[in-house]
Short mmCIF file of C-alpha atoms and ligand atoms in Angstrom, two decimals:
data_model
loop_
_atom_site.label_atom_id
_atom_site.label_comp_id
_atom_site.label_asym_id
_atom_site.label_seq_id
_atom_site.Cartn_x
_atom_site.Cartn_y
_atom_site.Cartn_z
CA MET W 4 -13.70 -16.08 8.26
CA LYS W 5 -10.32 -16.66 9.31
CA ASN W 6 -10.39 -20.40 8.57
CA TYR W 7 -11.24 -19.99 4.88
CA LYS W 8 -8.68 -19.86 1.94
CA MET W 9 -7.78 -16.43 0.24
CA ASN W 10 -10.04 -16.94 -2.71
CA THR W 11 -13.09 -17.33 -0.41
CA LYS W 12 -11.93 -14.37 1.82
CA CYS W 13 -11.83 -12.00 -1.26
CA VAL W 14 -15.28 -13.12 -2.19
CA GLN W 15 -17.28 -13.10 1.13
CA ALA W 16 -14.87 -11.74 4.12
CA GLY W 17 -16.22 -8.81 5.97
CA TYR W 18 -19.78 -8.52 5.31
CA ARG W 19 -21.92 -11.39 6.16
CA PRO W 20 -25.73 -10.42 5.77
CA GLY W 21 -28.15 -11.77 8.25
CA ASN W 22 -31.57 -13.19 7.25
CA GLY W 23 -33.50 -11.03 4.43
CA GLU W 24 -30.52 -8.67 4.49
CA PRO W 25 -29.18 -7.38 1.29
CA ARG W 26 -26.65 -9.85 -0.56
CA GLN W 27 -24.24 -6.83 -1.58
CA VAL W 28 -22.40 -4.54 0.81
CA PRO W 29 -24.85 -1.75 1.61
CA ILE W 30 -23.67 1.64 0.77
CA ILE W 31 -24.56 3.70 4.19
CA GLN W 32 -25.04 7.17 2.34
CA SER W 33 -25.75 8.78 5.68
CA THR W 34 -23.22 11.21 7.51
CA THR W 35 -24.84 10.65 10.86
CA PHE W 36 -26.30 8.13 12.78
CA LYS W 37 -29.72 8.59 15.27
CA TYR W 38 -30.18 7.54 18.62
CA ASP W 39 -32.79 7.26 21.07
CA THR W 40 -31.04 8.69 24.10
CA SER W 41 -28.20 10.99 24.77
CA GLU W 42 -27.01 8.33 27.11
CA ASP W 43 -26.76 5.76 23.99
CA MET W 44 -24.75 8.19 22.32
CA GLY W 45 -22.38 9.23 25.16
CA LYS W 46 -21.31 5.43 25.27
CA LEU W 47 -20.03 5.54 21.88
CA PHE W 48 -18.28 8.74 22.46
CA ASP W 49 -16.59 7.08 25.74
CA LEU W 50 -15.59 3.95 23.63
CA GLU W 51 -17.69 2.16 26.10
CA ALA W 52 -20.00 0.87 23.22
CA THR W 53 -19.06 0.35 19.57
CA GLY W 54 -21.60 1.99 16.87
CA TYR W 55 -21.26 4.77 14.65
CA PHE W 56 -22.01 8.78 14.96
CA TYR W 57 -20.41 10.53 12.34
CA THR W 58 -19.08 9.35 9.15
CA ARG W 59 -16.08 11.58 9.50
CA LEU W 60 -14.83 8.90 11.49
CA GLN W 61 -16.37 5.56 10.83
CA ASN W 62 -18.94 4.31 8.77
CA PRO W 63 -20.36 0.61 8.57
CA THR W 64 -19.71 -0.03 4.64
CA ASN W 65 -16.15 1.30 5.30
CA ASP W 66 -15.74 -1.05 8.22
CA TYR W 67 -17.28 -4.12 6.06
CA VAL W 68 -14.44 -3.72 3.64
CA ALA W 69 -11.98 -2.75 6.06
CA ALA W 70 -12.83 -6.16 7.86
CA LYS W 71 -12.45 -7.94 4.78
CA ILE W 72 -8.75 -6.37 3.97
CA ALA W 73 -7.80 -7.23 7.83
CA ASP W 74 -8.92 -10.90 7.38
CA MET W 75 -7.00 -11.01 3.97
CA GLU W 76 -3.58 -9.90 5.25
CA GLY W 77 -4.38 -12.02 8.42
CA GLY W 78 -4.41 -8.91 10.53
CA THR W 79 -6.77 -8.01 13.66
CA ALA W 80 -8.16 -4.82 12.75
CA ALA W 81 -8.26 -2.36 9.79
CA MET W 82 -9.37 1.14 8.59
CA LEU W 83 -10.03 2.45 5.30
CA THR W 84 -8.54 6.13 4.36
CA SER W 85 -9.20 8.59 1.57
CA SER W 86 -5.83 7.54 -0.23
CA GLY W 87 -2.79 5.65 -0.12
CA GLN W 88 -0.88 8.69 1.11
CA SER W 89 -3.24 9.32 4.05
CA ALA W 90 -2.82 5.51 4.74
CA ASN W 91 0.90 5.97 4.98
CA PHE W 92 0.91 9.45 6.83
CA TYR W 93 -1.58 8.08 9.42
CA ALA W 94 0.32 4.79 10.06
CA LEU W 95 3.47 6.81 10.70
CA PHE W 96 1.86 9.70 12.48
CA ASN W 97 -0.12 7.49 15.11
CA ILE W 98 3.37 6.72 16.42
CA CYS W 99 5.38 9.45 15.69
CA ASN W 100 5.34 12.69 17.22
CA CYS W 101 7.73 15.95 17.00
CA GLY W 102 11.28 15.15 17.73
CA ASP W 103 10.68 11.46 16.89
CA HIS W 104 12.58 9.43 13.94
CA ILE W 105 12.13 7.09 11.21
CA VAL W 106 14.03 4.47 9.34
CA ALA W 107 12.85 4.10 5.85
CA SER W 108 13.74 2.25 2.83
CA SER W 109 15.03 4.76 0.19
CA SER W 110 13.33 2.68 -2.20
CA ILE W 111 9.64 4.00 -2.28
CA TYR W 112 6.78 5.54 -3.69
CA GLY W 113 7.80 9.00 -4.41
CA GLY W 114 4.72 10.41 -2.87
CA THR W 115 5.44 8.61 0.39
CA PHE W 116 9.27 9.89 0.21
CA ASN W 117 8.16 13.77 0.10
CA LEU W 118 5.48 12.86 2.76
CA ILE W 119 8.36 11.47 5.12
CA SER W 120 11.36 13.45 3.91
CA VAL W 121 9.54 16.94 3.46
CA THR W 122 6.07 17.20 4.97
CA MET W 123 6.90 15.17 8.04
CA ALA W 124 10.11 17.07 8.60
CA LYS W 125 8.16 19.91 8.56
CA MET W 126 6.37 18.49 11.78
CA GLY W 127 9.66 17.77 13.39
CA VAL W 128 9.72 14.10 12.45
CA THR W 129 13.12 13.15 11.12
CA ALA W 130 14.07 10.31 8.80
CA THR W 131 17.21 8.01 7.86
CA PHE W 132 16.63 6.30 4.75
CA VAL W 133 18.60 3.19 3.88
CA SER W 134 19.02 0.87 0.87
CA PRO W 135 16.64 -2.18 0.73
CA ASP W 136 19.93 -3.81 0.01
CA CYS W 137 21.61 -2.67 2.90
CA THR W 138 23.40 -5.02 5.20
CA GLU W 139 22.21 -5.89 8.79
CA GLU W 140 24.83 -3.63 10.13
CA GLU W 141 24.18 -0.82 7.91
CA LEU W 142 20.41 -1.10 8.93
CA ASN W 143 20.91 -1.22 12.42
CA ALA W 144 23.12 1.79 12.38
CA ALA W 145 20.49 3.98 11.10
CA PHE W 146 18.46 3.68 14.33
CA LYS W 147 18.70 6.47 17.07
CA SER W 148 17.18 6.73 20.70
CA ASN W 149 14.05 8.38 18.99
CA THR W 150 13.52 6.00 16.19
CA LYS W 151 9.72 5.20 16.54
CA ALA W 152 9.16 3.09 13.24
CA VAL W 153 10.67 1.25 10.23
CA PHE W 154 8.85 1.72 6.80
CA GLY W 155 9.27 -0.15 3.58
CA GLU W 156 7.49 -1.25 0.34
CA THR W 157 7.07 -5.09 -0.34
CA ILE W 158 7.59 -4.23 -4.06
CA ALA W 159 8.54 -0.50 -4.57
CA ASN W 160 6.85 1.60 -6.88
CA PRO W 161 8.31 2.45 -9.21
CA ALA W 162 11.77 1.23 -8.57
CA LEU W 163 10.38 -2.60 -8.36
CA THR W 164 13.26 -3.50 -5.66
CA VAL W 165 12.04 -6.45 -3.41
CA LEU W 166 12.26 -5.66 0.72
CA ASP W 167 13.85 -8.44 2.65
CA ILE W 168 11.03 -8.11 5.16
CA GLU W 169 12.48 -10.62 7.56
CA LYS W 170 15.71 -8.60 7.59
CA PHE W 171 13.72 -5.10 8.29
CA SER W 172 11.45 -6.82 10.79
CA LYS W 173 14.47 -8.41 12.82
CA ALA W 174 16.27 -4.81 12.86
CA ALA W 175 12.87 -3.24 13.88
CA HIS W 176 12.23 -5.37 16.83
CA ALA W 177 15.63 -5.31 18.11
CA HIS W 178 15.17 -1.65 18.61
CA GLY W 179 11.68 -2.16 20.04
CA VAL W 180 9.77 -0.59 17.26
CA PRO W 181 7.22 -1.64 14.50
CA LEU W 182 7.79 -2.18 11.02
CA ILE W 183 5.27 -0.78 8.82
CA VAL W 184 4.90 -2.36 5.19
CA ASP W 185 3.27 -0.68 2.15
CA ASN W 186 2.21 -3.87 0.42
CA THR W 187 0.36 -2.08 -2.32
CA PHE W 188 1.89 -3.84 -5.36
CA ALA W 189 1.97 -7.47 -3.95
CA THR W 190 -1.56 -7.41 -2.53
CA PRO W 191 -2.21 -10.10 0.20
CA ILE W 192 -2.55 -12.35 -2.87
CA ASN W 193 1.06 -12.64 -3.45
CA CYS W 194 2.49 -11.69 -0.08
CA ARG W 195 1.25 -11.24 3.46
CA PRO W 196 3.89 -9.29 5.21
CA PHE W 197 2.54 -9.98 8.65
CA GLU W 198 3.87 -13.77 8.25
CA TRP W 199 7.47 -12.42 7.69
CA GLY W 200 7.43 -10.24 11.12
CA ALA W 201 5.85 -6.64 9.65
CA ASP W 202 3.55 -5.21 12.20
CA ILE W 203 1.47 -2.83 10.27
CA VAL W 204 0.54 -3.12 6.32
CA THR W 205 -0.82 0.04 4.60
CA HIS W 206 -2.19 -0.10 0.90
CA SER W 207 -3.10 2.18 -1.74
CA THR W 208 -6.34 0.66 -2.46
CA THR W 209 -6.37 2.91 -5.85
CA LYS W 210 -3.98 0.19 -7.21
CA TYR W 211 -4.72 -3.38 -7.73
CA MET W 212 -7.13 -3.86 -5.01
CA ASP W 213 -9.83 -1.58 -6.72
CA GLY W 214 -8.10 -2.60 -9.92
CA HIS W 215 -10.33 -0.65 -12.45
CA GLY W 216 -8.83 2.78 -12.15
CA ALA W 217 -12.28 4.11 -10.47
CA ALA W 218 -11.59 5.13 -6.91
CA VAL W 219 -8.64 6.41 -4.90
CA GLY W 220 -8.39 5.01 -1.28
CA GLY W 221 -6.14 3.52 1.21
CA ALA W 222 -6.19 0.90 4.02
CA ILE W 223 -4.29 0.60 7.24
CA VAL W 224 -4.19 -2.91 8.93
CA ASP W 225 -2.79 -4.07 12.12
CA SER W 226 -1.12 -7.23 12.77
CA GLY W 227 -2.23 -7.19 16.64
CA ASN W 228 1.43 -8.68 17.14
CA PHE W 229 3.30 -5.65 18.29
CA ASP W 230 3.48 -5.35 22.31
CA TRP W 231 3.17 -1.65 22.90
CA MET W 232 3.31 -1.89 26.60
CA ALA W 233 6.50 -3.65 26.37
CA HIS W 234 7.70 -0.54 24.92
CA ALA W 235 5.54 1.88 26.93
CA ASP W 236 8.40 4.33 27.09
CA LYS W 237 8.56 4.72 23.08
CA PHE W 238 4.85 5.12 22.72
CA PRO W 239 3.35 7.25 25.22
CA GLY W 240 0.32 7.87 23.09
CA LEU W 241 -0.71 4.40 23.29
CA CYS W 242 0.38 3.59 26.54
CA THR W 243 -0.51 6.66 28.33
CA PRO W 244 -3.90 8.30 28.90
CA ASP W 245 -5.48 10.35 25.96
CA ASP W 246 -6.58 13.54 27.73
CA SER W 247 -8.12 14.43 24.26
CA TYR W 248 -10.19 11.44 24.65
CA HIS W 249 -11.51 10.81 28.40
CA GLY W 250 -8.20 9.58 29.75
CA ILE W 251 -8.17 6.39 27.71
CA THR W 252 -4.95 4.26 27.64
CA TYR W 253 -5.51 2.72 24.20
CA ALA W 254 -3.18 -0.33 24.77
CA GLU W 255 -4.68 -1.16 27.97
CA LYS W 256 -8.26 -0.90 26.85
CA PHE W 257 -7.98 -2.32 23.34
CA GLY W 258 -4.97 -4.43 23.66
CA LYS W 259 -2.57 -5.33 21.06
CA GLU W 260 -5.03 -6.25 18.66
CA GLY W 261 -6.90 -3.26 18.80
CA ALA W 262 -5.04 -0.18 20.32
CA PHE W 263 -3.32 1.18 16.88
CA ILE W 264 -6.47 1.39 14.81
CA THR W 265 -8.79 2.39 17.42
CA LYS W 266 -6.23 5.50 18.41
CA CYS W 267 -5.73 6.28 14.69
CA THR W 268 -9.52 6.48 14.19
CA SER W 269 -10.42 8.31 17.36
CA GLN W 270 -7.51 11.08 16.98
CA LEU W 271 -6.20 10.99 13.58
CA MET W 272 -9.54 10.40 11.70
CA ARG W 273 -11.26 12.96 14.22
CA ASP W 274 -9.10 15.75 13.84
CA LEU W 275 -7.79 15.00 10.05
CA GLY W 276 -10.87 13.45 8.60
CA SER W 277 -9.04 11.76 5.44
CA ILE W 278 -12.12 9.13 5.62
CA GLN W 279 -12.97 7.26 2.33
CA SER W 280 -16.39 7.76 1.25
CA PRO W 281 -18.62 4.67 1.61
CA GLN W 282 -19.19 4.73 -2.17
CA HIS W 283 -15.50 4.33 -2.90
CA ALA W 284 -15.59 1.78 -0.08
CA PHE W 285 -18.15 -0.08 -2.33
CA ILE W 286 -16.28 0.16 -5.31
CA LEU W 287 -13.34 -1.12 -3.67
CA ASN W 288 -15.17 -4.26 -2.39
CA LEU W 289 -16.07 -4.77 -6.01
CA GLY W 290 -12.46 -5.01 -7.11
CA LEU W 291 -11.39 -7.12 -3.97
CA GLU W 292 -14.13 -9.85 -5.16
CA SER W 293 -11.94 -10.47 -8.07
CA LEU W 294 -8.44 -9.82 -6.87
CA HIS W 295 -7.60 -13.33 -6.72
CA VAL W 296 -8.58 -13.97 -10.16
CA ARG W 297 -6.92 -10.78 -11.71
CA MET W 298 -3.63 -10.92 -9.68
CA PRO W 299 -2.18 -14.25 -11.44
CA ARG W 300 -3.24 -12.66 -14.91
CA HIS W 301 -1.50 -9.39 -14.42
CA CYS W 302 1.53 -11.32 -13.29
CA GLU W 303 1.20 -13.72 -16.12
CA ASN W 304 1.11 -10.95 -18.33
CA GLY W 305 4.02 -8.99 -16.48
CA GLN W 306 6.35 -12.02 -16.92
CA ALA W 307 5.40 -12.55 -20.69
CA VAL W 308 6.18 -8.92 -21.37
CA ALA W 309 9.41 -8.65 -19.42
CA GLU W 310 10.74 -11.95 -21.07
CA PHE W 311 9.84 -10.55 -24.60
CA LEU W 312 11.59 -7.30 -23.70
CA GLN W 313 14.74 -8.73 -22.34
CA SER W 314 15.07 -10.50 -25.74
CA HIS W 315 14.40 -7.59 -27.74
CA PRO W 316 17.57 -5.79 -29.45
CA LYS W 317 16.39 -2.20 -28.68
CA VAL W 318 15.98 -2.81 -24.95
CA SER W 319 19.09 -2.34 -22.74
CA TYR W 320 17.75 -3.43 -19.58
CA VAL W 321 14.63 -4.93 -18.10
CA ASN W 322 13.49 -4.49 -14.36
CA TYR W 323 11.21 -7.37 -13.27
CA CYS W 324 11.97 -9.76 -10.26
CA GLY W 325 10.43 -12.69 -11.89
CA LEU W 326 13.32 -12.92 -14.50
CA PRO W 327 16.34 -15.07 -13.58
CA GLY W 328 19.18 -12.75 -13.06
CA ASP W 329 17.23 -9.80 -12.00
CA ASN W 330 18.83 -8.06 -8.74
CA TYR W 331 15.45 -9.20 -6.85
CA TYR W 332 14.97 -12.65 -8.16
CA GLU W 333 16.34 -14.68 -5.20
CA VAL W 334 14.42 -12.43 -2.51
CA ALA W 335 11.23 -12.74 -4.54
CA LYS W 336 11.40 -16.53 -4.70
CA LYS W 337 11.15 -16.23 -0.96
CA TYR W 338 8.57 -13.45 -0.51
CA LEU W 339 6.54 -13.83 -3.91
CA PRO W 340 6.61 -17.36 -4.84
CA LYS W 341 3.39 -16.81 -6.78
CA GLY W 342 4.53 -13.86 -8.53
CA SER W 343 5.00 -10.19 -8.03
CA CYS W 344 2.76 -7.71 -10.19
CA GLY W 345 2.23 -6.67 -13.49
CA VAL W 346 4.53 -3.57 -13.38
CA VAL W 347 7.63 -3.98 -15.55
CA SER W 348 10.25 -1.25 -16.23
CA PHE W 349 12.65 -1.23 -18.99
CA GLY W 350 15.39 0.92 -20.78
CA LEU W 351 15.58 1.91 -24.32
CA LYS W 352 18.83 1.65 -26.14
CA GLY W 353 18.19 4.70 -28.04
CA GLY W 354 17.73 7.10 -25.05
CA ARG W 355 15.32 10.12 -24.42
CA GLU W 356 14.37 10.27 -28.31
CA ALA W 357 13.99 6.33 -28.49
CA ALA W 358 11.63 6.59 -25.61
CA GLU W 359 9.53 9.45 -26.73
CA ILE W 360 9.01 7.40 -30.55
CA PHE W 361 7.94 4.14 -28.39
CA MET W 362 5.43 5.89 -26.34
CA LYS W 363 3.72 7.92 -29.35
CA ASN W 364 3.40 4.68 -31.18
CA LEU W 365 1.73 2.48 -28.50
CA LYS W 366 -2.05 1.95 -29.45
CA LEU W 367 -3.34 -0.39 -26.61
CA ALA W 368 -1.36 0.57 -23.76
CA ALA W 369 -2.66 4.08 -22.84
CA ILE W 370 -0.36 6.78 -21.62
CA GLU W 371 -1.15 7.45 -18.09
CA THR W 372 0.35 8.29 -14.35
CA HIS W 373 -1.47 5.29 -12.94
CA VAL W 374 -0.46 1.49 -12.66
CA ALA W 375 -2.22 -1.57 -11.41
CA ASP W 376 -5.04 -1.06 -13.33
CA ALA W 377 -7.01 -3.89 -15.49
CA ARG W 378 -6.09 -2.01 -18.41
CA THR W 379 -2.63 -1.57 -19.48
CA CYS W 380 -0.71 1.54 -18.98
CA CYS W 381 2.43 2.99 -19.77
CA LEU W 382 4.80 5.92 -18.56
CA ASN W 383 7.87 7.46 -19.76
CA PRO W 384 8.95 9.71 -16.27
CA ALA W 385 11.38 11.56 -18.06
CA THR W 386 8.72 13.41 -20.32
CA SER W 387 5.72 13.26 -17.90
CA THR W 388 5.98 13.04 -13.98
CA HIS W 389 9.94 14.23 -13.70
CA ARG W 390 10.09 16.53 -16.74
CA GLN W 391 11.41 19.28 -14.57
CA MET W 392 14.69 17.01 -14.24
CA ASN W 393 17.54 17.32 -16.61
CA ASP W 394 19.01 14.05 -18.00
CA GLU W 395 21.70 14.22 -15.28
CA GLN W 396 19.15 14.73 -12.43
CA LEU W 397 17.07 11.97 -13.98
CA LYS W 398 19.92 9.49 -13.51
CA GLU W 399 20.49 10.25 -10.18
CA ALA W 400 16.71 9.85 -9.02
CA GLY W 401 17.12 6.23 -10.50
CA VAL W 402 14.53 7.35 -13.35
CA PRO W 403 17.16 7.51 -16.16
CA ALA W 404 15.51 9.33 -19.64
CA GLU W 405 15.18 6.08 -21.60
CA LEU W 406 13.48 4.34 -18.79
CA ILE W 407 9.62 3.17 -19.54
CA ARG W 408 7.26 1.99 -16.94
CA ILE W 409 4.66 -0.40 -18.24
CA SER W 410 1.69 -1.58 -15.99
CA CYS W 411 0.41 -4.86 -17.87
CA GLY W 412 -3.41 -4.95 -17.24
CA ILE W 413 -5.66 -8.15 -17.94
CA GLU W 414 -5.67 -8.09 -21.69
CA ASP W 415 -4.64 -11.11 -23.48
CA LYS W 416 -0.84 -11.13 -23.33
CA GLU W 417 -0.17 -11.79 -27.04
CA ASP W 418 -1.92 -8.57 -27.87
CA LEU W 419 0.10 -6.58 -25.16
CA ILE W 420 3.24 -7.97 -26.99
CA SER W 421 2.21 -7.31 -30.65
CA ASP W 422 1.44 -3.49 -29.30
CA ILE W 423 5.00 -3.39 -27.63
CA SER W 424 6.66 -4.80 -30.62
CA GLN W 425 5.25 -2.78 -33.16
CA ALA W 426 5.78 0.37 -31.33
CA LEU W 427 9.63 -0.68 -30.91
CA ALA W 428 9.60 -1.12 -34.71
CA TYR W 429 8.90 3.03 -35.02
CA ILE W 430 12.50 3.56 -33.46
CA GLY W 431 15.28 3.89 -36.01
C1 PLP U 520 0.02 5.01 -5.49
C2 PLP U 520 0.61 4.67 -4.28
C3 PLP U 520 0.53 5.44 -3.14
C4 PLP U 520 -0.07 6.41 -3.00
O1 PLP U 520 -1.42 6.16 -3.01
P1 PLP U 520 -2.52 7.01 -3.55
O2 PLP U 520 -3.89 6.16 -3.36
O3 PLP U 520 -2.64 7.51 -4.92
O4 PLP U 520 -2.71 8.23 -2.56
C5 PLP U 520 1.47 4.87 -2.02
N1 PLP U 520 2.20 3.69 -1.89
C6 PLP U 520 2.34 2.95 -3.24
C7 PLP U 520 3.17 2.13 -3.05
C8 PLP U 520 1.53 3.52 -4.15
O5 PLP U 520 1.87 2.79 -5.25
#
């Protein structure tokens, strides 16, 4: 549905039923698929024919939903994974081997930071982290001869920094490697990183895409733009025969448009098996059907709450790129002209104690380690996710004790502001 507008893609892309077929995406609740002859099945194993044989690798429900996300992002191929974590791991590990190196923005989701700096380091993949605000010179200086990928988040969770995607893609391409962008918080409704030079996009579909706090999941989308063969020396996994798959050379057989996702499915999904369940893919698709309706409301509520907080005497600072004066206001105008997301973070003048009082007195906003849900939720990292750290360590990690992160849902903004207002009133 390439030629349709985004609102139509959200509702109808991916699954297009034929005459007399189910209107809604069918949940193919089957681990396996039946064939008339061994020859038929053999063709699938040789990647000579397309089809399904085992749900650890691929399932039709997942593929319908992945195709919708590919269409929404403007990509050529996509796959679903069991979580956002596995999406980012697969996207990186598909092109980074032991001995390779990644350049990553330092302002990324904590889980992804650990994945790259701890777990992938154990696998022999090293990384250099750079500030998203670094100069071009600083960025270029981070590359090494063994660098295979650049990684960043459109809007970072929870720092809410906005990535200058063009700056990062220019540097990546100058060094012959792709830019991978985690587009979880912006969603393709508010930003399509491929339009700014990103090559691979990842998602934690757990967040806005599902949007109802119902199903953990992830997605990887390929733009089809990166020319692997032009940098064949850097990407032997894509550009030389795969002995574990009948000597196939992915970049030759599937071209720029299909090589990345085919390799990721036939090697990493086969060997590591982080497939999304078809049930979750179905739930995700229900979320996608209203993503274009929900995102503007999340943004409207985020903006209203950010403006209210900014003018409140008990609040010392607010991070939200929709506020004039925010460090990312200008970058956001370029990459996020329709709005950013519903997540706002702010600091309370009264420090840790004020934060605890505020959290305790919220009535509508629930205390959760979740974000990007239809229901408003709130977190004080110092007393929850980061409670093992002392105040000094918290400051260093960019999550000072007084910091509150609120993820504005799609309720009425006046109710959200009254809830915040009455909770702030308890602070002495
Ligand atoms: C939540 C999140 C992840 C991890 O996703 P899970 O689905 O929880 O595994 C990765 N990146 C970003 C930006 C996130 O917000």
